[in-house]
PDB file of C-alpha atoms in Angstrom:
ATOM      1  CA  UNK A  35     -44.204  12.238   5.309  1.00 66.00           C
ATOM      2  CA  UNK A  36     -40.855  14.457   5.204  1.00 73.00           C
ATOM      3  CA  UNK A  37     -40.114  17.142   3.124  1.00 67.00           C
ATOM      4  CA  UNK A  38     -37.481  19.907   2.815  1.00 70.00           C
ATOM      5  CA  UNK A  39     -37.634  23.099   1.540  1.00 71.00           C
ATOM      6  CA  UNK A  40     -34.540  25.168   0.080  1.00 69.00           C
ATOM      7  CA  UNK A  41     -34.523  29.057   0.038  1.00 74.00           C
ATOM      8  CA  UNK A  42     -32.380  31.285  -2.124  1.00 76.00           C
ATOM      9  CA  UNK A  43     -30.271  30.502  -5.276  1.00 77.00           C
ATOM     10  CA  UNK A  44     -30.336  26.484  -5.111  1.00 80.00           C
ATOM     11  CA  UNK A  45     -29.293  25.960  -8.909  1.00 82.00           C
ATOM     12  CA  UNK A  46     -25.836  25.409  -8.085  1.00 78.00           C
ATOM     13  CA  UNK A  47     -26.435  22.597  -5.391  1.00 75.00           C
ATOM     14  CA  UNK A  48     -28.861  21.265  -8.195  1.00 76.00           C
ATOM     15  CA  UNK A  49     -25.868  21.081 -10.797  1.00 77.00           C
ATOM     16  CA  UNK A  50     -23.706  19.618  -8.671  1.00 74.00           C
ATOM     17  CA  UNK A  51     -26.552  16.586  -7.624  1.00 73.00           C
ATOM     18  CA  UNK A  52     -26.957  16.099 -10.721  1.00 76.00           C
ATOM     19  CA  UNK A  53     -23.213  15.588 -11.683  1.00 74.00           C
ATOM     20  CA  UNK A  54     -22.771  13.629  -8.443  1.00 73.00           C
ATOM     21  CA  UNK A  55     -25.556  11.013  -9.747  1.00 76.00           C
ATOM     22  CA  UNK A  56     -23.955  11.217 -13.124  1.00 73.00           C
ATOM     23  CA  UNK A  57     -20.704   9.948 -11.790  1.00 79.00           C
ATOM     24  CA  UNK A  58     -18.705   7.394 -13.426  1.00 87.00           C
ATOM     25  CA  UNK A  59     -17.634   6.292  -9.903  1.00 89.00           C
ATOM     26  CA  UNK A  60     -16.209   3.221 -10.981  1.00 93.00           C
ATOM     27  CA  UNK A  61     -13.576   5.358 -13.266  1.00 93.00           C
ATOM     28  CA  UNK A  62     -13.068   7.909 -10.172  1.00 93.00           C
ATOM     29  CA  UNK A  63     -12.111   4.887  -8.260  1.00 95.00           C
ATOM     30  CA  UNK A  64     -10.017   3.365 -10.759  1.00 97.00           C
ATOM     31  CA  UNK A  65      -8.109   6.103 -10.908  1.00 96.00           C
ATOM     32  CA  UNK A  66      -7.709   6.793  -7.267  1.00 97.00           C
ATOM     33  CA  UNK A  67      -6.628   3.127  -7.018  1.00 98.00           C
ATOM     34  CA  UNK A  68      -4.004   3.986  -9.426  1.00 98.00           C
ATOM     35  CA  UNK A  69      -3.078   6.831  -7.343  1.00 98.00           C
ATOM     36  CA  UNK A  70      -2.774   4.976  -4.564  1.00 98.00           C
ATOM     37  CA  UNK A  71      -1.117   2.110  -6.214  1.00 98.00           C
ATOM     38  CA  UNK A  72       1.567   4.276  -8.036  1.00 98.00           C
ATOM     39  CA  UNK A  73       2.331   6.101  -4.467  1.00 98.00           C
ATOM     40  CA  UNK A  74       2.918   2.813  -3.160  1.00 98.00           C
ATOM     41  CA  UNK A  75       5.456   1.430  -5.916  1.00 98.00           C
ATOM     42  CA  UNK A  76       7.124   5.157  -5.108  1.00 97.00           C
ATOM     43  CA  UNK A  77       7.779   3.898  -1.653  1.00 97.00           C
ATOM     44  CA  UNK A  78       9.766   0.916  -2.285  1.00 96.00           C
ATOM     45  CA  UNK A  79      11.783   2.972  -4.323  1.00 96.00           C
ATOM     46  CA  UNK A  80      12.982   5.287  -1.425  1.00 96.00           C
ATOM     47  CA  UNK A  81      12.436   2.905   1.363  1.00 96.00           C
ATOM     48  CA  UNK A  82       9.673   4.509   3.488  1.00 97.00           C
ATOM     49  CA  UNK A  83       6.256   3.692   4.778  1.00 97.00           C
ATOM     50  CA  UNK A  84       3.365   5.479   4.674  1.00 97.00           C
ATOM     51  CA  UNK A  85       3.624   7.262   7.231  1.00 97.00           C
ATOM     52  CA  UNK A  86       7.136   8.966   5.679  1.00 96.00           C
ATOM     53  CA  UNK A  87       9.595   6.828   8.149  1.00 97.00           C
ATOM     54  CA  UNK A  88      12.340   4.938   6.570  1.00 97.00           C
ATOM     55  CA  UNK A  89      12.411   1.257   6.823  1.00 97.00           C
ATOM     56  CA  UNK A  90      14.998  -0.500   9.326  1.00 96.00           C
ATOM     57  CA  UNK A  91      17.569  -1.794   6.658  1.00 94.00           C
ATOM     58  CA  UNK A  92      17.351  -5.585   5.858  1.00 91.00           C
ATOM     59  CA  UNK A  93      20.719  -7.478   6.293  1.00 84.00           C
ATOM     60  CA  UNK A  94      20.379  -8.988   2.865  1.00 85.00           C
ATOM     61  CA  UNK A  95      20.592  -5.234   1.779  1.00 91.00           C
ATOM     62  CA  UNK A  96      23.021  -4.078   4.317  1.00 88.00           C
ATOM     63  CA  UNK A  97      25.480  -6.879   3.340  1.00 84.00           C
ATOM     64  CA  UNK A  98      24.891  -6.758  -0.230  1.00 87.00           C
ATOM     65  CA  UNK A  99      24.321  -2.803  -0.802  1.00 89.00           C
ATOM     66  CA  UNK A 100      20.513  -3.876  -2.436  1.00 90.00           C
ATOM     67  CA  UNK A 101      17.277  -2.123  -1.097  1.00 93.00           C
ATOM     68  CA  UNK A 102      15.000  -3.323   1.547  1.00 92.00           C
ATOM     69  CA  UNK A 103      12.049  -5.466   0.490  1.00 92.00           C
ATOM     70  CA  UNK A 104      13.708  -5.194  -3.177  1.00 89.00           C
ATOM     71  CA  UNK A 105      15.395  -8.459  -3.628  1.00 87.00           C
ATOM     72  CA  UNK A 106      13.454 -10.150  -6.240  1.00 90.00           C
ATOM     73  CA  UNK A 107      10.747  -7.409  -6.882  1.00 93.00           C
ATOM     74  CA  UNK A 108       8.081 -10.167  -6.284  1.00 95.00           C
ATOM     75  CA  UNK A 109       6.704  -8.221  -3.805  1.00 96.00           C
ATOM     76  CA  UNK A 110       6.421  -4.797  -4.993  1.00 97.00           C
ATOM     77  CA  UNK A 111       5.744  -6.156  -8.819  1.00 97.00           C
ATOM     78  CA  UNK A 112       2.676  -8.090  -6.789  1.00 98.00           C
ATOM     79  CA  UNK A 113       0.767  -4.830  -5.946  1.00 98.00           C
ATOM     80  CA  UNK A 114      -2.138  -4.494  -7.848  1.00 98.00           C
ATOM     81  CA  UNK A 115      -5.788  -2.549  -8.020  1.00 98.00           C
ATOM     82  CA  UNK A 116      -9.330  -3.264  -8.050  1.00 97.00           C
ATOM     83  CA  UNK A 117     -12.002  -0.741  -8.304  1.00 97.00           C
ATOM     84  CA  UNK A 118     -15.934  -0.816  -9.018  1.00 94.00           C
ATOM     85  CA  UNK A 119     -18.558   1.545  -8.506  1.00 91.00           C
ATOM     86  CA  UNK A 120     -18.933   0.949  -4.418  1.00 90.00           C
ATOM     87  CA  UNK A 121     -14.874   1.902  -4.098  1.00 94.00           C
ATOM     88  CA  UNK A 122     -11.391   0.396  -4.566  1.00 96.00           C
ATOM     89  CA  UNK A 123      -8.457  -1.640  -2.746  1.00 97.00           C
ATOM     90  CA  UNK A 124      -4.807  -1.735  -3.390  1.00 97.00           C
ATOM     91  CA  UNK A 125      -2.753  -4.778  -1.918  1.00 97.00           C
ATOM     92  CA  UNK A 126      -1.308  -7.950  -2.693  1.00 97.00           C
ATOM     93  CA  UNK A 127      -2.013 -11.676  -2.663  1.00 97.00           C
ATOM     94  CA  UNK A 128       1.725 -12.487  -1.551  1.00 96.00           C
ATOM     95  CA  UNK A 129       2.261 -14.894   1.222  1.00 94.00           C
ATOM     96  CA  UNK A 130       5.195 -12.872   2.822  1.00 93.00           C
ATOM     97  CA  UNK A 131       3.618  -9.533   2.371  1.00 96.00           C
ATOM     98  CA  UNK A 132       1.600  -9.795   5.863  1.00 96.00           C
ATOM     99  CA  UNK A 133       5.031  -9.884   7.553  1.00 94.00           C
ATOM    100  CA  UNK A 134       6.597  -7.353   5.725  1.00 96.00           C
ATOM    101  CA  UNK A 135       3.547  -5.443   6.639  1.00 97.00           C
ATOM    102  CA  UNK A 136       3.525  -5.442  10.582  1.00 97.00           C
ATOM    103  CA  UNK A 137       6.861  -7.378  11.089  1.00 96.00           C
ATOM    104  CA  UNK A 138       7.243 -10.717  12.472  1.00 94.00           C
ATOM    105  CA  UNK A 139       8.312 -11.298  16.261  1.00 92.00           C
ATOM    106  CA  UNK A 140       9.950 -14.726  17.623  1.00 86.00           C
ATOM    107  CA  UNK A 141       9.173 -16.267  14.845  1.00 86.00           C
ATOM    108  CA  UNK A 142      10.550 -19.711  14.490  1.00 89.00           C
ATOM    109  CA  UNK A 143      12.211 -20.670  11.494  1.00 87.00           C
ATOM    110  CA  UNK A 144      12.557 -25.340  11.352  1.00 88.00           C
ATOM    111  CA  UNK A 145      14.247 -26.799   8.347  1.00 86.00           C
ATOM    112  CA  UNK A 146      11.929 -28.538   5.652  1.00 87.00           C
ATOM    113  CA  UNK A 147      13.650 -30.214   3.028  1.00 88.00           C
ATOM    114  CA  UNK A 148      17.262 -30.737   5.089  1.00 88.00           C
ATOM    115  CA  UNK A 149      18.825 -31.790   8.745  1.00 91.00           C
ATOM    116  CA  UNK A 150      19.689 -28.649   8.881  1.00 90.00           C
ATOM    117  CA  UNK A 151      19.017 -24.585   7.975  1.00 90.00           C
ATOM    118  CA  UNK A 152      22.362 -23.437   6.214  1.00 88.00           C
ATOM    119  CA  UNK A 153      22.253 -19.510   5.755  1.00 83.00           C
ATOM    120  CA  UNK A 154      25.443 -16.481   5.308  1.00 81.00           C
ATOM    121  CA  UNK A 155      25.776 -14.188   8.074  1.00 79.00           C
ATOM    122  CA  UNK A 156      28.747 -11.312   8.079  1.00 77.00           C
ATOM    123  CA  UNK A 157      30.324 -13.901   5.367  1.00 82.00           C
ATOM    124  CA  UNK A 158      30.172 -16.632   7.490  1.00 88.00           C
ATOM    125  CA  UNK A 159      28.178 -19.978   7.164  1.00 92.00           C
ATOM    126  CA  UNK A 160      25.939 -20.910   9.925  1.00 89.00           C
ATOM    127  CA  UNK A 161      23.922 -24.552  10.087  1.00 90.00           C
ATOM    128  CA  UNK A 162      21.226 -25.216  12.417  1.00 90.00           C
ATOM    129  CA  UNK A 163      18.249 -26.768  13.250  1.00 91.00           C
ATOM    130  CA  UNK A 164      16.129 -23.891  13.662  1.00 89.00           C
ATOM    131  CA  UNK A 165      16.835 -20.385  13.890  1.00 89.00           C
ATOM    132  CA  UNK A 166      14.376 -17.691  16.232  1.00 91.00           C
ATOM    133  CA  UNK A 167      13.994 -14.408  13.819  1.00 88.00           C
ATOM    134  CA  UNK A 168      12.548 -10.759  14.296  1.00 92.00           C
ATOM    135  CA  UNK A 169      11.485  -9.407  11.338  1.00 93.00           C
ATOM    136  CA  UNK A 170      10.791  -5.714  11.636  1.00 96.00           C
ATOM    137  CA  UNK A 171       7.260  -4.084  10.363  1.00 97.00           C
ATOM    138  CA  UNK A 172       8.199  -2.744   7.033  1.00 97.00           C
ATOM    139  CA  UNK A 173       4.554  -1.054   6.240  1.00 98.00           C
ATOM    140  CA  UNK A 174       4.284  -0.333   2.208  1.00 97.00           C
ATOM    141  CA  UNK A 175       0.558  -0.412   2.417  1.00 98.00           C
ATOM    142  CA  UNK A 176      -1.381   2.333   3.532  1.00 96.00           C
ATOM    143  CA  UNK A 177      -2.567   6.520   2.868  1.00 97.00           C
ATOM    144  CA  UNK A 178      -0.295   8.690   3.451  1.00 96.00           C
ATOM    145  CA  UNK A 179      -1.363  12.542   3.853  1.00 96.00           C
ATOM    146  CA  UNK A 180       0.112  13.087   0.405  1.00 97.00           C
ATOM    147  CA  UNK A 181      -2.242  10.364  -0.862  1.00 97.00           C
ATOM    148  CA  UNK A 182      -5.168  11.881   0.956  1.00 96.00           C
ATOM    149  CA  UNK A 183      -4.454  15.280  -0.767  1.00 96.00           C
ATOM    150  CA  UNK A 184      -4.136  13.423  -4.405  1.00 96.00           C
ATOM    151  CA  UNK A 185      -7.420  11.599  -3.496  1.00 96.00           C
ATOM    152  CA  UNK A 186      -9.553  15.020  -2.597  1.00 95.00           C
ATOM    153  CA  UNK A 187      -8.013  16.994  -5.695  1.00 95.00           C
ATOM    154  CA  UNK A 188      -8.576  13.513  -7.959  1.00 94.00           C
ATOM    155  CA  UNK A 189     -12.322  13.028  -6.705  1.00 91.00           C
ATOM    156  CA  UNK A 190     -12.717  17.398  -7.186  1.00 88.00           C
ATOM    157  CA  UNK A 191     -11.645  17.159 -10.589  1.00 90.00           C
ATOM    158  CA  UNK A 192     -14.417  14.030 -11.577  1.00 86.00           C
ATOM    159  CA  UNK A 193     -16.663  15.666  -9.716  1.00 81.00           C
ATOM    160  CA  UNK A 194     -16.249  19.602 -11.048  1.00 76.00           C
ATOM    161  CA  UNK A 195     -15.773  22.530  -8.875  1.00 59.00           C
ATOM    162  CA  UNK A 196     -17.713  25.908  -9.638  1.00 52.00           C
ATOM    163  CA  UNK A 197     -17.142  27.527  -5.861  1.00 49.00           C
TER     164      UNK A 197
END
């Protein structure tokens, strides 16, 4: 048999046990997620990866003046949330996203439908069989230490301070 035994003024740990097992968690997380997910969204707006550094421009954008990863939206308009009471994850389900994500070395790229790839580069049209690509990592996924900081103030705030 264990026991423990407290000394002094306990009733403040005992509030705040009993507002930690009173915790809507699945709302906290919900709302983190949001956090999280919103912060993410910010970053394909300015171009940058979680970790603050900028992504290497994309020749689509470069030639056409467009933003990196931004070309359709389909990827960033994929991001979405899912939170219960055990936590909560922010990604996508999009094919590409993986390579966007840690970039794509040597990849081979075979036509499907055609003889032949037929693609623009520098305004010029190139045809060939298959083309060898490197695709840079492009991370839009992740915690930055802003998001940590919203994540410790969001979780103080459902939880209540009185230190």
């Amino acid at each position: 048999m264990y026991s423990i035994r407290l000394q002094g003024d306990t009733a403040a740990l005992l509030r705040k046990m009993r507002r930690y097992s009173e915790l809507d968690r699945k709302g906290l997380n919900t709302a983190l997620a949001e956090g999280v997910r919103e912060s993410t969204l910010e970053r394909f707006k300015q171009g940058r990866g979680p970790d603050g550094k900028r992504w290497k421009t994309s020749i689509r954008a470069a030639e056409t003046g467009g933003k990196t990863l931004i070309d359709s939206s389909q990827l960033r308009n994929s991001i979405k949330t899912t939170a219960d009471a055990s936590g909560f994850a922010v990604g996508t389900n999009v094919k590409h996203a993986a390579t966007h994500q840690f970039g794509d070395k040597g990849r081979t790229i075979r036509a499907k439908r055609a003889k032949n790839l037929r693609f623009q580069v520098g305004g010029q049209w190139i045809s060939k069989k298959k083309v060898k690509v490197n695709i840079p990592a492009r991370p839009f996924l992740g915690l930055s230490d802003e998001d940590m900081q919203e994540i410790k103030a969001t979780t103080e705030e459902f939880i209540g301070r009185d230190d």
